[in-house]
PDB file of C-alpha atoms in Angstrom:
ATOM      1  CA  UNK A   1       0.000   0.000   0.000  1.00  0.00           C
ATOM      2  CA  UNK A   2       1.211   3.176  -1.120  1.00  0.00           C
ATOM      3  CA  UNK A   3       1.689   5.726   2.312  1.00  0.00           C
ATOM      4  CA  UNK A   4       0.181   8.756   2.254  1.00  0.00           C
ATOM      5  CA  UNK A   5       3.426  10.848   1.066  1.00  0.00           C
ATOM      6  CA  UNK A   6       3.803   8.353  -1.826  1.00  0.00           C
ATOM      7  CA  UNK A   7       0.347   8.761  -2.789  1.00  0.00           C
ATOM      8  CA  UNK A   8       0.477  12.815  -2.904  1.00  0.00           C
ATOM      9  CA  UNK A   9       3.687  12.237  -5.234  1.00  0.00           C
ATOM     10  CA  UNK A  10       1.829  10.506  -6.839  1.00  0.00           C
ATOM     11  CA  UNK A  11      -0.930  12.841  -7.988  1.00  0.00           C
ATOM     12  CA  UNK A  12       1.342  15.615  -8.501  1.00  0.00           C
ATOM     13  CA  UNK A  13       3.156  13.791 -10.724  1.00  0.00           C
ATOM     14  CA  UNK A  14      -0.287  13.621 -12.485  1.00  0.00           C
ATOM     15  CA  UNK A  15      -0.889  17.026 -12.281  1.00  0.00           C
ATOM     16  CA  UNK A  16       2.595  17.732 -13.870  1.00  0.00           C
ATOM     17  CA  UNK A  17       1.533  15.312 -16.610  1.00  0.00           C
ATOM     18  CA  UNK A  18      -2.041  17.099 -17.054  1.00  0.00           C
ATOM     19  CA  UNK A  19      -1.863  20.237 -15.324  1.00  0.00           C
ATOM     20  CA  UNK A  20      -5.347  21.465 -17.202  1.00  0.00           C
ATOM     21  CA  UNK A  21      -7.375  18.402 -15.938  1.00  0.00           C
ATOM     22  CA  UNK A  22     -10.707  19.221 -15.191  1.00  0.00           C
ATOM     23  CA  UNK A  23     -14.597  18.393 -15.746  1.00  0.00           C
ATOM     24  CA  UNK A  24     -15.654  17.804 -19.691  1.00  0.00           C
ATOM     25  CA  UNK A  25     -19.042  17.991 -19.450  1.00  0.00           C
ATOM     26  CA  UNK A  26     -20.456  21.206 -20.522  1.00  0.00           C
ATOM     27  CA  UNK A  27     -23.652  23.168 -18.765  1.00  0.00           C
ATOM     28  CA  UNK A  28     -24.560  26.756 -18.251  1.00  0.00           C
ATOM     29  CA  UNK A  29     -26.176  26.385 -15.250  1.00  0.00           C
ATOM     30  CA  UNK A  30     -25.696  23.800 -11.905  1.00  0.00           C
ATOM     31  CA  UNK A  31     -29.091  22.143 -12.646  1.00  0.00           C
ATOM     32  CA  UNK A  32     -28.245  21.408 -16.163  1.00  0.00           C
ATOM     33  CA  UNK A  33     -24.651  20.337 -14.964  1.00  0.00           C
ATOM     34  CA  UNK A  34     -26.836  17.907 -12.671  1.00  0.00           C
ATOM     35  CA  UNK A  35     -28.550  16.114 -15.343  1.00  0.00           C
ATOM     36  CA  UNK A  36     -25.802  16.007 -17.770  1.00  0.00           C
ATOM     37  CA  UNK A  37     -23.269  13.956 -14.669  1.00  0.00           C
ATOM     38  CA  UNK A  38     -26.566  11.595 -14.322  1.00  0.00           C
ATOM     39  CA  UNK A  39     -26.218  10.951 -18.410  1.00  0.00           C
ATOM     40  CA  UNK A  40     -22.867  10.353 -18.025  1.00  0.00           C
ATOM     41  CA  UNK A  41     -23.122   7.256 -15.858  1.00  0.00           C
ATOM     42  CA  UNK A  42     -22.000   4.167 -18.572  1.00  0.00           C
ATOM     43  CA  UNK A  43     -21.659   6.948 -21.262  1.00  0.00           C
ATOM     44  CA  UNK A  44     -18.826   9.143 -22.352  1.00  0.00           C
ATOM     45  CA  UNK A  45     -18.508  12.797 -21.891  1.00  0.00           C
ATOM     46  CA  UNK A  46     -18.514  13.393 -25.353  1.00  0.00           C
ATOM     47  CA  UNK A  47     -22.006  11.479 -26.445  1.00  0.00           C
ATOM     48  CA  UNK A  48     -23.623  13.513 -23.149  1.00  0.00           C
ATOM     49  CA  UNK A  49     -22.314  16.873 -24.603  1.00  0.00           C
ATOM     50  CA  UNK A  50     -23.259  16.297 -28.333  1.00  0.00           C
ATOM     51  CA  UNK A  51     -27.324  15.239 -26.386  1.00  0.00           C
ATOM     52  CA  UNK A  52     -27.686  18.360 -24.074  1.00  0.00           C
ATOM     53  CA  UNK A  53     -27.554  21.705 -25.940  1.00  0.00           C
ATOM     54  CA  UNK A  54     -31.027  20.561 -27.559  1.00  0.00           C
ATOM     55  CA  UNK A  55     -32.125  18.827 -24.351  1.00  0.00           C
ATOM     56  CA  UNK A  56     -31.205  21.991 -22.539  1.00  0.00           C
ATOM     57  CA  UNK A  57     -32.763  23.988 -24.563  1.00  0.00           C
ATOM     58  CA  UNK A  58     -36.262  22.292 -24.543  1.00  0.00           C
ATOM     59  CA  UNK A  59     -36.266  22.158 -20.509  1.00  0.00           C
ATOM     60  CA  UNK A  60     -34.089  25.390 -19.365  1.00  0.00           C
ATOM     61  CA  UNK A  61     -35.122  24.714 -15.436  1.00  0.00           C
ATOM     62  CA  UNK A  62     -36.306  21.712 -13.483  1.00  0.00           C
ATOM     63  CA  UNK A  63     -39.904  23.387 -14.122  1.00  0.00           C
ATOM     64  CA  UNK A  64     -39.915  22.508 -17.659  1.00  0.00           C
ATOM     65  CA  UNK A  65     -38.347  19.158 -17.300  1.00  0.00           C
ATOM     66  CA  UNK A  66     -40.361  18.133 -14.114  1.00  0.00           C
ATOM     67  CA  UNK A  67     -43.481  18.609 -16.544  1.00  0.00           C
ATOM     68  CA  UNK A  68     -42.584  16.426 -19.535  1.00  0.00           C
ATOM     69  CA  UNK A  69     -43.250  12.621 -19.724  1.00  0.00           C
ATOM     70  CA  UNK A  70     -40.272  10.297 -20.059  1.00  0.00           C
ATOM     71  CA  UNK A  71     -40.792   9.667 -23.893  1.00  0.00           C
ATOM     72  CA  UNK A  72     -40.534  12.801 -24.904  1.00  0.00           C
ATOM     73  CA  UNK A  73     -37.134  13.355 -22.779  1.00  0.00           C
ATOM     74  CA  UNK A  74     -35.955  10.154 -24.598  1.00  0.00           C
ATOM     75  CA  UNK A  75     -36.527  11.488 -27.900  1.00  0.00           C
ATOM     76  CA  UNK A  76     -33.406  13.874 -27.138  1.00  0.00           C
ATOM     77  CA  UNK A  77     -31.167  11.567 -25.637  1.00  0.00           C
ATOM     78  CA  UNK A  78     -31.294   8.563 -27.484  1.00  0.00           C
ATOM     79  CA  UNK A  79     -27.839   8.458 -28.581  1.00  0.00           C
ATOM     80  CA  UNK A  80     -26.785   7.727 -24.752  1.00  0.00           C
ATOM     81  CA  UNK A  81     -26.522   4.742 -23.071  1.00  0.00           C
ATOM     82  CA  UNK A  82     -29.534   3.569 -20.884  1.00  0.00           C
ATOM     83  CA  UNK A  83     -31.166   6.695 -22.455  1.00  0.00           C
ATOM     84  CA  UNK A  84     -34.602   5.038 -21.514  1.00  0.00           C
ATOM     85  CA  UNK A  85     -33.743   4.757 -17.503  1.00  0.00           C
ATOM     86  CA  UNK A  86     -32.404   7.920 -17.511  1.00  0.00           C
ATOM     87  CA  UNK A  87     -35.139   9.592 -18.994  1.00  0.00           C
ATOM     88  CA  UNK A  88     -37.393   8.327 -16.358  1.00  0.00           C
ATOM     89  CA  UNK A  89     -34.633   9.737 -13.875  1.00  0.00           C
ATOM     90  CA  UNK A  90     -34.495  12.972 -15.142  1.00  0.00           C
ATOM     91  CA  UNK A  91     -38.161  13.429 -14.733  1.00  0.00           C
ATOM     92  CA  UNK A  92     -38.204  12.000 -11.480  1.00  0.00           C
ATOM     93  CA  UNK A  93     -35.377  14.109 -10.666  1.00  0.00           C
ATOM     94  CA  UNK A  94     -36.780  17.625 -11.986  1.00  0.00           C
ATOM     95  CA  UNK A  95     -39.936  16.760  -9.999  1.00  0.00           C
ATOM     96  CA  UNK A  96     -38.445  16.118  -6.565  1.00  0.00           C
ATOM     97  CA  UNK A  97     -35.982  19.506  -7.324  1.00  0.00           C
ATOM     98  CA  UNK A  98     -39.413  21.517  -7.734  1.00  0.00           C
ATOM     99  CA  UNK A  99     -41.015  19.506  -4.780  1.00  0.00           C
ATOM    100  CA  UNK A 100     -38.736  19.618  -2.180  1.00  0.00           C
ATOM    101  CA  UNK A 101     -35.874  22.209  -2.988  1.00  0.00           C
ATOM    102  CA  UNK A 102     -38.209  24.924  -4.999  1.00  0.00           C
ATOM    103  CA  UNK A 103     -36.193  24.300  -8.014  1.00  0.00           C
ATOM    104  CA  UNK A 104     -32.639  24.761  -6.766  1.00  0.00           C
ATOM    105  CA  UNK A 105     -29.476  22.252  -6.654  1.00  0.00           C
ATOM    106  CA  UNK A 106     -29.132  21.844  -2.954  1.00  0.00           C
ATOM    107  CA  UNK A 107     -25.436  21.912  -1.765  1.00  0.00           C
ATOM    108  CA  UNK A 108     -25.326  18.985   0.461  1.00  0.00           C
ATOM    109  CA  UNK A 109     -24.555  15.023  -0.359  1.00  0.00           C
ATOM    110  CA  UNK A 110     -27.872  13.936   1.672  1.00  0.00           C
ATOM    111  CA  UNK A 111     -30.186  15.889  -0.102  1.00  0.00           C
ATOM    112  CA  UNK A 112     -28.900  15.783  -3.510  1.00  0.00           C
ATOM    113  CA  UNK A 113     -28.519  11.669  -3.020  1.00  0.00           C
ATOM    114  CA  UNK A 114     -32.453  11.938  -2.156  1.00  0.00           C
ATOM    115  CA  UNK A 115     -32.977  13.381  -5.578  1.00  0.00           C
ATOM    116  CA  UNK A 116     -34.188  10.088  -7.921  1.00  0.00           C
ATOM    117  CA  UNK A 117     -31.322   9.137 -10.314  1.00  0.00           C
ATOM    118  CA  UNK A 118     -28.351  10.616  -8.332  1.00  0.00           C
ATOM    119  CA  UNK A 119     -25.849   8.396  -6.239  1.00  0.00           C
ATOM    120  CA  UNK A 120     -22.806   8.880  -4.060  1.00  0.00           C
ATOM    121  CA  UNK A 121     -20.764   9.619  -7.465  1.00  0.00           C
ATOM    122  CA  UNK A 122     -23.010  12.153  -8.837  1.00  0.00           C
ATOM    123  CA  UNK A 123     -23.285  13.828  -5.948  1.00  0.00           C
ATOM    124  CA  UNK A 124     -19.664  14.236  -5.641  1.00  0.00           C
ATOM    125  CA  UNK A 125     -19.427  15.666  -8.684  1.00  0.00           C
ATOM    126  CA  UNK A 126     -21.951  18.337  -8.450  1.00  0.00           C
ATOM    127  CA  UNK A 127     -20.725  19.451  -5.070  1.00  0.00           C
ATOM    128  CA  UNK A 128     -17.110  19.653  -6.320  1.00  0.00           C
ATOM    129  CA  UNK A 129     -17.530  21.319 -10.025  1.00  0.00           C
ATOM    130  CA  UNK A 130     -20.515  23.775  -9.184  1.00  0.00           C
ATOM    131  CA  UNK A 131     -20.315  24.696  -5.548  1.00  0.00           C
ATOM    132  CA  UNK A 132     -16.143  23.655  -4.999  1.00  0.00           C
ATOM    133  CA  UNK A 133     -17.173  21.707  -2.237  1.00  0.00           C
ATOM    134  CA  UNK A 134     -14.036  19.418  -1.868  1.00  0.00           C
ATOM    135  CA  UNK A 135     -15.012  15.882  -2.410  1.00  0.00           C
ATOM    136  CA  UNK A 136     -13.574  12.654  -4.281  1.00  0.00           C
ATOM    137  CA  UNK A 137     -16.105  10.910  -7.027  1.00  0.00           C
ATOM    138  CA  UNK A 138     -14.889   7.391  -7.548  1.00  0.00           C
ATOM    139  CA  UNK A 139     -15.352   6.546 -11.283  1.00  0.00           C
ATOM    140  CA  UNK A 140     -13.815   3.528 -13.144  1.00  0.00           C
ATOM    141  CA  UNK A 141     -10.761   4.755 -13.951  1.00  0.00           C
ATOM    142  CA  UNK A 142     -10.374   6.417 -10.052  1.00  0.00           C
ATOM    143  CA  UNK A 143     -10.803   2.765  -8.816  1.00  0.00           C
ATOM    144  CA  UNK A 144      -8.791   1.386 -11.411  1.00  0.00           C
ATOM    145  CA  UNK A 145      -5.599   4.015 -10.842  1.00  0.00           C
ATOM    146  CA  UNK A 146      -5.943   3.807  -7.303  1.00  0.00           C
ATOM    147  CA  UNK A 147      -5.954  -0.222  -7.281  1.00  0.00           C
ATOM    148  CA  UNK A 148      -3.052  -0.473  -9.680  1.00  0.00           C
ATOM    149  CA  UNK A 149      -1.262   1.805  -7.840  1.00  0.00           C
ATOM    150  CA  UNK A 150      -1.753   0.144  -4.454  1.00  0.00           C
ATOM    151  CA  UNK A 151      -3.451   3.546  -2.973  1.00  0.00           C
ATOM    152  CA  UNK A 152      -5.900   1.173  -2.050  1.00  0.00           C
ATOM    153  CA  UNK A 153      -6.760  -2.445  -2.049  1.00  0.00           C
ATOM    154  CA  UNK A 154      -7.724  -5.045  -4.988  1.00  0.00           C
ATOM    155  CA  UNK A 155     -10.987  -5.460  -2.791  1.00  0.00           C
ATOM    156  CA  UNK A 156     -12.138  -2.503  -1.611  1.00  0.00           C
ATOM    157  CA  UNK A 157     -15.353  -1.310  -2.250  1.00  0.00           C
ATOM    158  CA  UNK A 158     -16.383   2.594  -4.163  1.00  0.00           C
ATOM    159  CA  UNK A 159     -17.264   3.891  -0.536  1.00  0.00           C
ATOM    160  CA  UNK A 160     -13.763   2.652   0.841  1.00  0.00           C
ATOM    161  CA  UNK A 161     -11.568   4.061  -2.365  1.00  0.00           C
ATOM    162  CA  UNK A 162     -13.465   7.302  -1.794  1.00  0.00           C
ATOM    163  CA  UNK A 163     -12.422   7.416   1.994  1.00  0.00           C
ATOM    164  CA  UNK A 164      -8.965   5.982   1.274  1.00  0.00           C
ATOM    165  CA  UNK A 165      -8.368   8.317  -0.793  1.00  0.00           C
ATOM    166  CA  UNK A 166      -9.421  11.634   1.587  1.00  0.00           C
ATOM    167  CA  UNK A 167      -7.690  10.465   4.251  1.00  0.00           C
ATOM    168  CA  UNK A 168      -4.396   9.846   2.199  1.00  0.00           C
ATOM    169  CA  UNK A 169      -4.444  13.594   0.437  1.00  0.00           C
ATOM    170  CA  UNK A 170      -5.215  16.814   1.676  1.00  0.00           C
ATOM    171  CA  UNK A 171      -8.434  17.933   1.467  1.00  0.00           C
ATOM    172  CA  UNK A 172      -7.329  21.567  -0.692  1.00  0.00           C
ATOM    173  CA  UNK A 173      -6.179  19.161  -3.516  1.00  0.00           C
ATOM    174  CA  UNK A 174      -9.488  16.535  -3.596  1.00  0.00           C
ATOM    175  CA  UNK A 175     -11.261  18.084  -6.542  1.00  0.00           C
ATOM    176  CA  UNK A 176      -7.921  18.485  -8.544  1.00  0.00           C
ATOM    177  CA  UNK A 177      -7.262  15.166  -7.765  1.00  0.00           C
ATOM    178  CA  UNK A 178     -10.629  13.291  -8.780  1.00  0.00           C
ATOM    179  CA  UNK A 179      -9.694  15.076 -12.423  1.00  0.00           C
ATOM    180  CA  UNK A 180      -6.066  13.896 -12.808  1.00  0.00           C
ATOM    181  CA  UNK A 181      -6.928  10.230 -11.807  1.00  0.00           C
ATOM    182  CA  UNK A 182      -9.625  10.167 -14.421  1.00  0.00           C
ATOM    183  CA  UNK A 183      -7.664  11.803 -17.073  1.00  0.00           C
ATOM    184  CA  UNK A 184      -4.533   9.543 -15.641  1.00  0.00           C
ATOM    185  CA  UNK A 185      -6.698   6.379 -16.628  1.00  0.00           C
ATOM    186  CA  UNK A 186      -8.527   7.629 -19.794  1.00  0.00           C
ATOM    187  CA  UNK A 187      -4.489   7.920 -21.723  1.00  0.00           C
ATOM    188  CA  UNK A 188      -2.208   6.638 -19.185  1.00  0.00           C
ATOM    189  CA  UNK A 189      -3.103   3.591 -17.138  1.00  0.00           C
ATOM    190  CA  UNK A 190      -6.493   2.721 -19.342  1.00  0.00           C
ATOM    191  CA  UNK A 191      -7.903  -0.428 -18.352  1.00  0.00           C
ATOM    192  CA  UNK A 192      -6.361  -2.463 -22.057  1.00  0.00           C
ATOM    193  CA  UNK A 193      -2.953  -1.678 -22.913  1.00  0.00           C
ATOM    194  CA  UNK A 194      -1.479   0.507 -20.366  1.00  0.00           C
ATOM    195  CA  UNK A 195       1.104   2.329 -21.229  1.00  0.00           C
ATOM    196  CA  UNK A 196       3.517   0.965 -18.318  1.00  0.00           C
ATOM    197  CA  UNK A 197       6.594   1.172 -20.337  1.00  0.00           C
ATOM    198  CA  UNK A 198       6.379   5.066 -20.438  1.00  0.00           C
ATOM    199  CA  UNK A 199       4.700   5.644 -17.512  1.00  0.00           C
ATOM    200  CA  UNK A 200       6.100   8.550 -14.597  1.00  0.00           C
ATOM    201  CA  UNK A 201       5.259   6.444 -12.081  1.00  0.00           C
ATOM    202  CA  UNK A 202       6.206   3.190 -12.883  1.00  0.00           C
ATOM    203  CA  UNK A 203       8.634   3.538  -9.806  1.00  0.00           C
ATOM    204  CA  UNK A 204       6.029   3.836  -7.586  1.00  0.00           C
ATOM    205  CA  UNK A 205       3.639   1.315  -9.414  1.00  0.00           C
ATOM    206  CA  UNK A 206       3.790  -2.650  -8.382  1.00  0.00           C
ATOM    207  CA  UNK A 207       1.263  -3.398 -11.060  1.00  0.00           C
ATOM    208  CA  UNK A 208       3.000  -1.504 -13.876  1.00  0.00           C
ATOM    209  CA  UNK A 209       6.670  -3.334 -12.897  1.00  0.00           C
ATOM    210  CA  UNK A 210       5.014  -6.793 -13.321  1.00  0.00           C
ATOM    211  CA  UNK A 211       3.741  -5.697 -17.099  1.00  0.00           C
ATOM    212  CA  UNK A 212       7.101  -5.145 -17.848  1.00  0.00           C
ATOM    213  CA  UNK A 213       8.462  -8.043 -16.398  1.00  0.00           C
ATOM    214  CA  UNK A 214       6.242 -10.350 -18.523  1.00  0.00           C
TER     215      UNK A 214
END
């Protein structure tokens, strides 16, 4: 297990390596940015942001949205994984906004995990990219880098990663750091094909010294 000193040289090194890594998705407002994280779950940033400028556009506030049925929110995301679920969560989620927080993102993980449609993740994510809340969202490639690494262990659980993790970095450099281990395991350390042989932290990296011994 990597100690906590080894694990901050560890994500500066990242940040060295991508020193403009930060959120994708694209939203002018934080209740847009709220739907388009839910559309991202099992979808790519990219397919979300080519969806939501028409999306957005048809439902400008949780009003609009929390009014429409879920088949005519699927008609504009379609090209997005799951778009059927999610248009049901959307709804739901626009709805509940209106109900119980008079239209506005709230700015706390309980409340926004009551919202239909938005999990520990999610949550994370709004609270760090719209209100700078530091947090940690554990993604695939967060658990991935982390495992490989040996910030954490093989079996630990998204809950456990995300607590690892806080407690092994100071809290000033969480939201910097959720964005340089995702952009650290979308073109460094992806999931097929790592690329160990290159890689700044092979040193510290027990996974990426048994690639290249085989």
């Amino acid at each position: 297990m990597l100690s906590n000193k080894k694990t901050l040289e560890a994500v500066t090194i990242m940040g060295e390596v991508f020193p403009d890594a930060t959120t994708s998705l694209v939203a002018d407002s934080d209740f847009h940015f709220l739907i388009a994280v839910i559309l991202s779950a099992q979808a790519t940033d990219k397919s979300v942001n080519l969806a939501t400028p028409a999306l957005f556009a048809r439902y400008p506030t949780s009003k609009e949205l929390a009014q429409a049925t879920p088949n005519e929110v699927e008609e504009y995301i379609k090209t997005i994984g799951l778009y059927r679920n999610k248009a049901k969560y959307l709804v739901q989620c626009a709805q509940a906004l209106e109900q119980k927080f008079a239209g506005v993102v709230p700015q706390t993980l309980k409340e926004l995990m009551s919202l239909p449609g938005v999990g520990r993740k999610t949550a994370d994510v709004v609270l760090a990219e719209r209100f700078k809340i530091p947090a940690i969202a554990v993604d695939t490639h967060v658990s991935r880098v982390s495992k490989r690494l040996g910030i954490v262990r093989q079996s630990d659980d998204v809950l456990t990663i995300e607590q690892t993790l806080m407690k092994k970095l100071p809290k000033e450099i969480w939201i910097a750091a959720h964005h340089r281990m995702i952009y650290w395991g979308r073109h460094q350390c992806m999931a097929r094909s790592p690329k160990c042989i290159t890689c700044p932290l092979i040193d510290l990296c027990n996974f990426g010294q048994k690639q290249l011994k085989q």
